XYZ file of C-alpha atoms in Angstrom:
601
model
C 118.143 107.127 119.044
C 121.695 107.278 120.416
C 121.801 103.484 120.211
C 120.897 103.251 116.478
C 123.437 103.117 113.636
C 122.467 102.937 109.955
C 125.239 101.959 107.555
C 125.761 100.341 104.161
C 128.601 98.383 102.562
C 129.991 99.717 99.282
C 132.736 98.251 97.082
C 133.712 97.205 93.582
C 132.241 93.933 92.257
C 133.767 90.801 93.871
C 135.557 92.590 96.715
C 133.657 90.582 99.322
C 130.796 92.835 100.532
C 128.253 90.047 100.932
C 130.781 87.769 102.681
C 131.609 90.491 105.230
C 127.848 91.078 105.699
C 127.483 87.337 106.468
C 130.265 87.496 109.074
C 128.692 90.547 110.765
C 125.316 88.764 110.941
C 126.975 85.632 112.298
C 128.995 87.546 114.913
C 125.920 89.410 116.208
C 124.013 86.069 116.236
C 121.311 87.556 113.977
C 121.154 84.421 111.836
C 122.776 81.040 111.482
C 124.933 80.991 108.347
C 124.076 77.783 106.473
C 125.548 78.757 103.082
C 127.518 81.675 101.619
C 125.847 85.049 100.887
C 122.732 84.675 103.034
C 121.352 88.053 101.962
C 121.525 87.248 98.220
C 118.293 85.282 98.218
C 117.378 85.490 94.502
C 118.209 82.373 92.426
C 119.891 84.599 89.857
C 122.162 86.111 92.511
C 123.220 82.678 93.718
C 123.886 81.371 90.210
C 125.941 84.327 89.050
C 127.555 85.027 92.428
C 126.700 88.728 92.264
C 124.445 91.008 94.291
C 121.628 92.479 92.187
C 119.375 93.974 94.880
C 120.425 95.889 97.960
C 119.296 94.039 101.118
C 118.409 95.670 104.433
C 118.742 93.750 107.712
C 118.823 94.682 111.411
C 121.412 93.406 113.910
C 121.883 93.855 117.667
C 125.400 94.308 119.030
C 126.549 94.342 122.678
C 129.036 97.196 122.927
C 131.484 97.354 125.846
C 131.355 101.169 126.080
C 133.967 103.891 125.689
C 134.158 106.785 128.181
C 136.592 108.807 126.027
C 133.948 109.037 123.302
C 131.068 109.350 125.779
C 129.456 106.102 124.567
C 127.602 103.952 127.103
C 127.600 100.169 127.305
C 124.692 98.065 126.131
C 122.779 96.924 123.077
C 123.147 98.929 119.863
C 120.792 98.433 116.910
C 122.723 98.316 113.636
C 120.759 98.580 110.377
C 122.932 97.196 107.605
C 122.247 97.554 103.872
C 124.344 95.319 101.598
C 124.643 96.852 98.103
C 125.585 95.589 94.616
C 129.037 96.344 93.185
C 128.385 96.182 89.443
C 128.201 99.487 87.542
C 124.782 98.482 86.115
C 123.209 98.504 89.594
C 124.629 101.798 90.852
C 121.079 103.170 91.297
C 120.480 100.549 94.012
C 123.614 101.867 95.751
C 122.527 105.528 95.556
C 119.174 104.678 97.195
C 120.841 102.679 99.980
C 123.250 105.541 100.666
C 120.331 107.965 101.124
C 119.006 105.790 103.973
C 122.308 105.692 105.918
C 124.645 107.863 107.991
C 127.790 105.802 107.407
C 129.386 103.419 104.923
C 131.948 100.634 105.068
C 134.218 101.036 102.047
C 135.509 97.526 101.353
C 138.645 97.122 99.222
C 140.065 93.752 98.149
C 143.656 93.307 99.418
C 144.570 91.414 96.212
C 142.997 93.874 93.720
C 143.346 97.338 95.241
C 141.114 100.352 94.537
C 139.047 99.887 91.356
C 136.781 102.164 89.300
C 133.491 101.267 90.950
C 135.058 101.709 94.412
C 135.809 105.312 93.512
C 132.424 106.135 91.965
C 130.479 104.617 94.919
C 132.767 106.466 97.315
C 132.045 109.847 95.674
C 128.332 109.090 95.894
C 128.693 108.455 99.642
C 130.792 111.607 100.196
C 128.136 113.710 98.391
C 125.614 112.511 101.001
C 128.025 113.402 103.871
C 128.373 109.801 105.014
C 131.056 108.790 107.518
C 133.401 106.463 105.598
C 135.068 103.510 107.359
C 137.724 101.953 105.071
C 138.161 98.172 105.364
C 140.798 96.060 103.610
C 139.251 92.633 103.003
C 140.762 89.221 102.051
C 143.989 89.771 104.042
C 144.233 85.971 104.478
C 144.871 85.428 100.732
C 148.414 84.420 99.705
C 148.417 87.160 97.010
C 147.220 89.935 99.389
C 149.150 93.224 99.374
C 147.639 95.050 102.381
C 150.414 97.673 102.652
C 150.190 98.768 99.001
C 146.384 98.851 99.185
C 146.588 100.865 102.417
C 148.684 103.494 100.596
C 146.078 103.660 97.799
C 143.241 104.194 100.302
C 145.177 106.887 102.174
C 145.772 108.661 98.843
C 142.105 108.315 97.854
C 140.469 109.284 101.181
C 143.151 111.403 102.830
C 142.678 109.435 106.071
C 145.335 108.196 108.508
C 146.702 104.650 107.995
C 145.601 103.654 111.535
C 141.954 104.435 110.648
C 141.953 101.643 108.059
C 140.672 98.302 109.365
C 141.983 94.964 108.149
C 139.614 92.016 107.967
C 138.872 88.742 106.271
C 135.292 87.851 105.370
C 136.332 84.226 104.956
C 138.008 83.605 108.328
C 136.069 86.246 110.309
C 139.256 88.058 111.380
C 138.715 91.733 112.219
C 134.900 91.488 112.287
C 134.639 92.718 115.891
C 136.785 95.756 115.018
C 134.355 96.603 112.213
C 131.327 96.463 114.549
C 133.171 98.554 117.135
C 134.152 101.120 114.488
C 130.514 101.350 113.266
C 129.305 102.193 116.794
C 132.168 104.608 117.481
C 132.535 106.387 114.147
C 129.115 106.390 112.453
C 126.957 109.238 113.803
C 123.575 108.303 115.261
C 120.510 109.420 113.251
C 119.409 113.002 113.865
C 115.761 113.965 113.961
C 112.887 114.928 116.195
C 110.602 112.235 117.641
C 107.896 114.808 118.399
C 107.864 116.391 114.904
C 105.315 115.342 112.234
C 106.158 112.005 110.608
C 108.596 112.043 107.687
C 109.798 108.669 106.358
C 111.731 108.136 103.140
C 110.810 105.126 100.960
C 114.061 103.648 99.640
C 112.783 100.332 98.229
C 109.620 98.301 97.730
C 108.654 94.770 96.845
C 105.496 93.061 95.582
C 104.000 90.213 97.591
C 101.104 88.354 95.972
C 99.315 87.874 99.338
C 99.974 91.170 101.115
C 100.188 93.655 98.232
C 103.041 96.114 98.014
C 105.481 96.319 100.924
C 107.440 99.582 101.162
C 110.790 99.843 102.994
C 111.450 103.200 104.668
C 113.764 105.098 106.978
C 112.165 107.503 109.501
C 113.758 110.967 109.444
C 111.357 112.576 111.969
C 108.359 111.492 114.046
C 106.939 108.086 115.003
C 104.727 105.610 113.126
C 102.418 103.146 114.924
C 100.416 100.173 113.756
C 96.922 101.271 112.636
C 97.915 104.912 111.898
C 96.340 106.635 108.905
C 99.217 107.591 106.632
C 99.547 109.276 103.289
C 102.217 109.193 100.598
C 103.284 112.790 100.056
C 103.926 112.899 96.296
C 101.026 110.722 95.135
C 98.617 112.055 97.821
C 97.149 108.548 98.379
C 95.949 107.662 101.903
C 96.218 104.255 103.600
C 95.966 102.465 106.938
C 99.246 101.136 108.303
C 98.044 97.529 108.742
C 101.478 96.386 109.849
C 104.817 98.070 110.542
C 107.999 96.360 111.629
C 111.724 95.857 111.229
C 113.659 93.803 108.695
C 115.670 90.872 109.943
C 115.955 87.731 107.799
C 112.136 87.826 107.833
C 109.868 90.785 108.545
C 109.270 91.197 112.293
C 106.135 93.212 113.229
C 106.406 95.966 115.874
C 103.801 98.190 117.509
C 105.734 101.364 116.669
C 108.886 102.642 114.989
C 110.431 106.025 115.710
C 113.043 108.437 114.336
C 116.191 106.913 112.846
C 114.773 103.390 112.490
C 114.593 101.451 109.241
C 111.521 99.296 108.696
C 108.668 98.266 106.414
C 104.979 99.118 106.061
C 102.169 96.943 104.718
C 99.007 98.812 103.883
C 97.267 96.630 101.306
C 98.369 98.654 98.249
C 97.545 96.695 95.111
C 98.502 99.106 92.329
C 102.201 99.421 91.532
C 101.784 103.012 90.275
C 100.852 104.236 93.782
C 104.279 103.593 95.319
C 107.215 105.663 94.147
C 110.701 105.012 95.488
C 111.937 108.308 96.977
C 108.447 109.339 98.172
C 107.774 110.506 101.758
C 105.315 108.838 104.169
C 103.512 111.159 106.605
C 100.390 111.156 108.820
C 96.994 112.225 107.470
C 96.054 113.979 110.746
C 99.342 115.881 111.171
C 101.189 115.959 107.843
C 104.712 117.302 107.342
C 105.049 120.526 105.364
C 107.506 119.318 102.731
C 108.751 116.017 101.350
C 112.274 114.717 101.978
C 114.525 115.331 98.985
C 114.409 111.909 97.313
C 116.896 110.585 94.754
C 117.924 111.820 91.355
C 115.742 110.446 88.573
C 117.375 107.376 87.062
C 119.117 107.901 83.685
C 118.781 104.815 81.450
C 121.880 104.171 79.336
C 120.604 101.467 76.979
C 117.214 101.198 75.287
C 115.722 98.033 73.832
C 112.259 96.902 72.781
C 110.722 94.079 74.836
C 107.855 92.259 73.078
C 105.761 89.268 74.154
C 106.219 86.256 71.845
C 102.444 85.704 72.036
C 100.691 89.046 71.212
C 97.778 88.227 73.582
C 100.222 88.406 76.524
C 100.688 92.194 76.104
C 98.657 93.177 79.201
C 100.344 90.474 81.313
C 103.721 91.831 80.232
C 102.679 95.331 81.336
C 101.648 94.023 84.786
C 104.863 92.012 85.105
C 106.998 95.041 84.209
C 105.133 97.187 86.767
C 105.724 94.609 89.508
C 109.368 94.275 88.494
C 109.756 98.070 88.517
C 108.705 98.111 92.200
C 111.639 95.907 93.044
C 114.016 97.440 90.505
C 113.405 101.181 90.363
C 116.068 101.714 87.697
C 113.906 100.024 85.040
C 111.882 102.460 82.894
C 109.406 101.510 80.170
C 106.833 102.997 77.792
C 104.534 101.352 75.210
C 105.600 101.129 71.560
C 104.641 99.087 68.523
C 106.612 97.423 65.769
C 105.544 96.209 62.331
C 107.304 92.874 62.776
C 106.618 92.183 66.452
C 103.277 93.884 67.228
C 102.778 95.703 70.545
C 105.455 95.834 73.237
C 107.437 98.197 75.427
C 110.492 100.357 74.948
C 112.536 99.695 78.081
C 115.436 101.728 79.444
C 118.214 99.830 81.252
C 121.373 100.952 83.032
C 123.545 98.603 80.969
C 123.681 95.253 79.177
C 123.975 93.143 82.346
C 120.916 94.938 83.740
C 119.053 94.157 80.501
C 120.014 90.469 80.711
C 118.949 90.255 84.380
C 115.559 91.899 83.670
C 114.947 89.446 80.825
C 115.839 86.498 83.096
C 113.634 87.798 85.939
C 110.656 88.250 83.592
C 111.074 84.630 82.547
C 111.583 83.153 86.042
C 109.398 85.266 88.293
C 106.522 86.019 85.900
C 106.765 83.212 83.265
C 106.892 85.770 80.437
C 108.416 84.687 77.102
C 109.768 87.852 75.509
C 111.802 88.930 72.491
C 114.323 91.712 73.104
C 115.379 93.819 70.131
C 118.851 95.167 69.364
C 119.753 97.632 72.146
C 120.468 101.239 71.222
C 120.728 104.680 72.822
C 118.736 107.871 72.310
C 119.770 110.420 69.685
C 118.805 114.076 69.098
C 117.595 114.678 65.532
C 117.451 118.227 64.114
C 115.202 118.665 61.040
C 115.613 121.254 58.293
C 112.592 123.119 59.740
C 114.638 123.699 62.897
C 112.700 121.185 65.043
C 114.465 119.113 67.688
C 113.362 115.530 68.337
C 114.614 112.794 70.672
C 114.700 109.417 68.907
C 114.986 106.170 70.903
C 114.775 103.659 68.087
C 115.630 103.741 64.378
C 111.993 103.374 63.221
C 111.204 106.762 64.848
C 113.717 108.529 62.579
C 112.207 111.136 60.200
C 112.731 110.766 56.416
C 116.395 111.087 55.374
C 115.611 114.148 53.208
C 114.112 116.003 56.230
C 117.134 115.555 58.539
C 119.590 118.421 58.931
C 121.940 116.641 61.359
C 121.903 114.056 64.164
C 123.622 114.370 67.546
C 124.622 111.346 69.614
C 125.385 111.098 73.348
C 129.027 110.961 74.446
C 130.182 109.597 77.789
C 133.214 110.414 79.885
C 134.779 107.058 80.728
C 137.357 106.377 83.400
C 139.327 103.139 83.084
C 141.741 102.014 85.817
C 144.272 99.396 84.757
C 147.869 98.257 85.202
C 150.563 99.761 82.938
C 150.958 96.507 80.982
C 147.556 96.858 79.319
C 147.606 100.558 78.338
C 148.361 99.851 74.649
C 145.543 97.371 73.877
C 143.005 99.396 75.920
C 143.884 102.612 74.071
C 143.501 100.784 70.741
C 140.081 99.433 71.800
C 138.854 102.903 72.837
C 140.207 104.607 69.698
C 138.604 101.909 67.498
C 135.326 102.788 69.222
C 135.780 106.433 68.052
C 137.047 107.457 71.512
C 139.189 110.530 72.300
C 141.836 110.366 75.016
C 141.437 113.264 77.487
C 144.225 112.467 79.947
C 146.005 109.679 81.763
C 147.253 109.809 85.317
C 149.137 107.381 87.541
C 147.045 106.394 90.586
C 149.767 104.583 92.529
C 152.536 102.115 91.786
C 151.920 100.673 88.331
C 148.208 101.589 88.115
C 146.966 104.129 85.595
C 143.637 105.926 85.219
C 142.710 106.705 81.581
C 139.986 109.236 80.759
C 138.212 109.058 77.393
C 135.282 110.634 75.581
C 133.476 107.768 73.803
C 130.095 107.728 71.965
C 127.606 105.844 74.174
C 126.326 103.893 71.146
C 129.766 102.290 70.747
C 129.967 100.897 74.287
C 126.384 99.615 74.427
C 126.907 96.195 72.954
C 130.218 94.507 73.688
C 132.691 97.106 74.956
C 132.770 95.938 78.585
C 133.302 92.275 77.630
C 136.156 93.188 75.271
C 137.767 95.419 77.889
C 137.720 92.575 80.427
C 139.241 90.035 78.007
C 141.944 92.438 76.711
C 143.064 93.308 80.238
C 142.658 89.740 81.631
C 140.047 91.175 84.016
C 142.409 93.814 85.465
C 140.680 96.889 84.012
C 137.779 98.494 85.813
C 135.392 100.804 84.028
C 133.042 103.562 85.105
C 131.273 106.260 83.098
C 128.770 109.093 83.138
C 126.921 110.954 80.352
C 128.818 114.022 79.179
C 127.088 115.768 76.237
C 125.489 115.384 72.796
C 127.684 115.978 69.716
C 126.925 116.078 65.954
C 127.808 112.831 64.211
C 127.579 111.178 60.773
C 125.041 108.462 61.517
C 123.219 106.197 59.096
C 120.142 104.024 59.599
C 120.977 100.442 58.672
C 117.944 98.357 57.656
C 117.867 94.578 57.279
C 115.495 93.370 54.542
C 114.209 89.802 54.184
C 112.848 89.290 50.647
C 112.534 93.051 50.306
C 110.577 93.465 53.568
C 112.350 95.482 56.301
C 112.563 93.796 59.735
C 112.297 96.850 61.981
C 113.421 94.966 65.091
C 116.850 94.502 63.494
C 117.360 98.094 62.253
C 120.153 100.006 63.942
C 121.619 103.486 63.865
C 125.332 103.269 63.259
C 128.237 105.477 62.198
C 128.629 105.702 58.399
C 132.219 104.383 58.557
C 131.081 101.177 60.308
C 127.855 100.640 58.334
C 129.167 98.440 55.488
C 131.134 96.026 57.709
C 128.286 95.811 60.245
C 125.720 95.210 57.466
C 127.852 92.463 55.941
C 128.394 90.734 59.304
C 124.696 90.901 60.187
C 123.725 89.341 56.829
C 126.256 86.511 57.265
C 125.092 85.825 60.817
C 121.413 85.753 59.827
C 122.192 83.392 56.955
C 123.505 80.870 59.507
C 120.526 81.232 61.845
C 117.376 81.590 59.726
C 116.034 78.127 58.779
C 115.801 77.273 55.058
C 112.377 77.567 53.407
C 110.896 76.149 50.190
C 111.881 79.372 48.416
C 115.029 81.509 48.183
C 115.357 84.099 50.962
C 117.328 87.223 50.140
C 118.885 88.883 53.206
C 119.943 92.432 52.402
C 121.450 95.279 54.394
C 120.429 98.713 53.142
C 121.060 102.370 53.944
C 118.050 104.241 52.533
C 117.551 102.855 49.006
C 121.159 101.663 48.630
C 121.823 97.964 49.209
C 125.270 97.510 50.791
C 125.365 93.746 51.467
C 123.462 90.636 50.468
C 123.317 86.954 51.318
C 120.916 84.353 49.911
C 119.527 81.370 51.803
C 119.002 78.694 49.152
C 115.637 77.000 48.936
C 115.008 73.404 49.977
C 114.321 71.657 46.657
C 112.231 68.592 46.085
C 113.140 66.440 43.113
C 109.814 66.615 41.204
C 111.243 64.819 38.134
C 112.059 61.664 40.138
C 108.872 59.929 38.914
C 109.767 60.395 35.200
C 111.525 57.275 33.921
C 112.793 58.132 30.451
C 110.250 59.672 28.092
C 110.343 63.007 26.380
C 112.272 65.930 27.975
C 109.128 68.122 27.657
C 107.445 66.036 30.402
C 110.278 66.922 32.801
C 110.187 70.568 31.761
C 106.425 70.685 32.378
C 106.911 69.453 35.935
C 109.785 71.872 36.567
C 107.752 74.830 35.211
C 104.868 73.857 37.499
C 107.247 73.762 40.485
C 108.708 77.158 39.471
C 105.207 78.740 39.401
C 104.430 77.263 42.826
C 107.711 78.592 44.267
C 107.001 82.064 42.847
C 103.538 82.115 44.413
C 104.920 80.795 47.709
C 107.551 83.556 47.736
C 104.781 86.181 47.354
C 102.633 84.915 50.202
C 105.202 83.134 52.414
C 106.640 84.997 55.373
C 109.997 84.456 57.054
C 110.130 83.927 60.819
C 113.253 85.318 62.516
C 114.055 83.070 65.517
C 114.792 84.678 68.917
C 118.361 83.321 68.886
C 119.010 85.327 65.705
C 118.119 88.552 67.564
C 120.471 87.604 70.398
C 123.268 86.534 68.049
C 123.204 89.904 66.295
C 123.899 91.534 69.699
C 126.910 89.328 70.228
C 128.617 89.946 66.857
C 132.336 89.844 67.601
């Protein structure tokens, strides 16, 4: 156990975590690097250049020994977990941190400390992890290692000589990082002889082998063929195969305390494996489960419906399999008048929602429609009842509502002084309240705001990035619910409400939003043989209207001369046909119209 080190890499997005991970793997000769970001093996990760999943991998490092620290020479096993940097995947980071004793905090020498660096750091400190600060990209012409060093010292309170300097691109400083991991990260603590306790921190579905669970052993030993049970679900299985994670899974006869590995036990049903559960032996079970992770808090809710209603059950299976691999996704069944049966899904943010939609399409061939995203509100009725509402169709009648409360977040935005003005304007336009502003270091400022969550759901992050030319970083957490003047905005097509397009919005924004939605839909809905009226309404009051003109056929073209009554007869016949068509015809809203409404600028 003294020769095992478990550590993860945490940083803001694009600070070079995956590149440093590649260099560590190359230096320890774990794998041959053939292309950049070897651990990001999903097509989506390669295309977008971001890490979506945390990846665990084992390395072996020959350490020269250090008598001052009482460390012997020889092979050390290093279990590395590379984590995502985007705020939408912070749940992946929290699970990786729970399986480690140390963390490399990587900071870009050209960018300095950013918001996600700080929030991931606090998460690691809460779990008592040993933090090793690393300044990356020191080979860049625009690097400012000395300024960044000052920021890290201020943030961590460490000594400047404890900060390592490295370059993931050239490989400079990689040996120092490995040395520091062995010397500074504590070895796992636990008792080999105690009953087995292993924490599941991730799982994945394999169509041939069933569900594979990744775990870290806190106490005890697990061997191939053992009878094990999952503590919280109470299900019992045979450990058909256990092993360690390198680039592929490598089977072992046994794994003991402090090791990170996987177990295959032929589990077919996704509901039986819960991330954060404890694995123990049937014959000699542990008395209590390991404290798992906090339950995930979805920030954005949207309806996901199959385009073909017969695919409903397939969509449920696909979501269950996806949930194994992405524990931050939550879903429950719901139905809609316009779209039939589907699921109300909770996401951690808009990027997360986009990635889930892409993965459903690529990995499970599911064609889905996603409705306008919204957040959950607390509705208080005049009878004194309290009800949580996730989508506008669940709202009680307007006459029954006493007041509605909406969730507020506490946002922290780190930016340079040049962009304070535009960022403040953006936040105040989104009904934000400035709490305080403080100078972090040099010309960098941290702004704290209270903002309604509903206002940042759709396009806030994109606008923030473009206003600040990418120099603002943003992090937030839910603060409280507050009373608010909200109105339910309905979109009607020929008098029929389309419930997938209804939104809850603030009364001050309702008219402009309604007008913009009507104009956008007018561009996107194809013309029919009859007039289509697009209306935006609050209750019974219509606040905006656009009309899509009908496609007309010239029915009088065959009349050459003759009496005008012949033409009128044909036109009257056409008018009756149009009227009947309008009564029985229905208007299809294309998927791109749903997506365009999300991206109203």
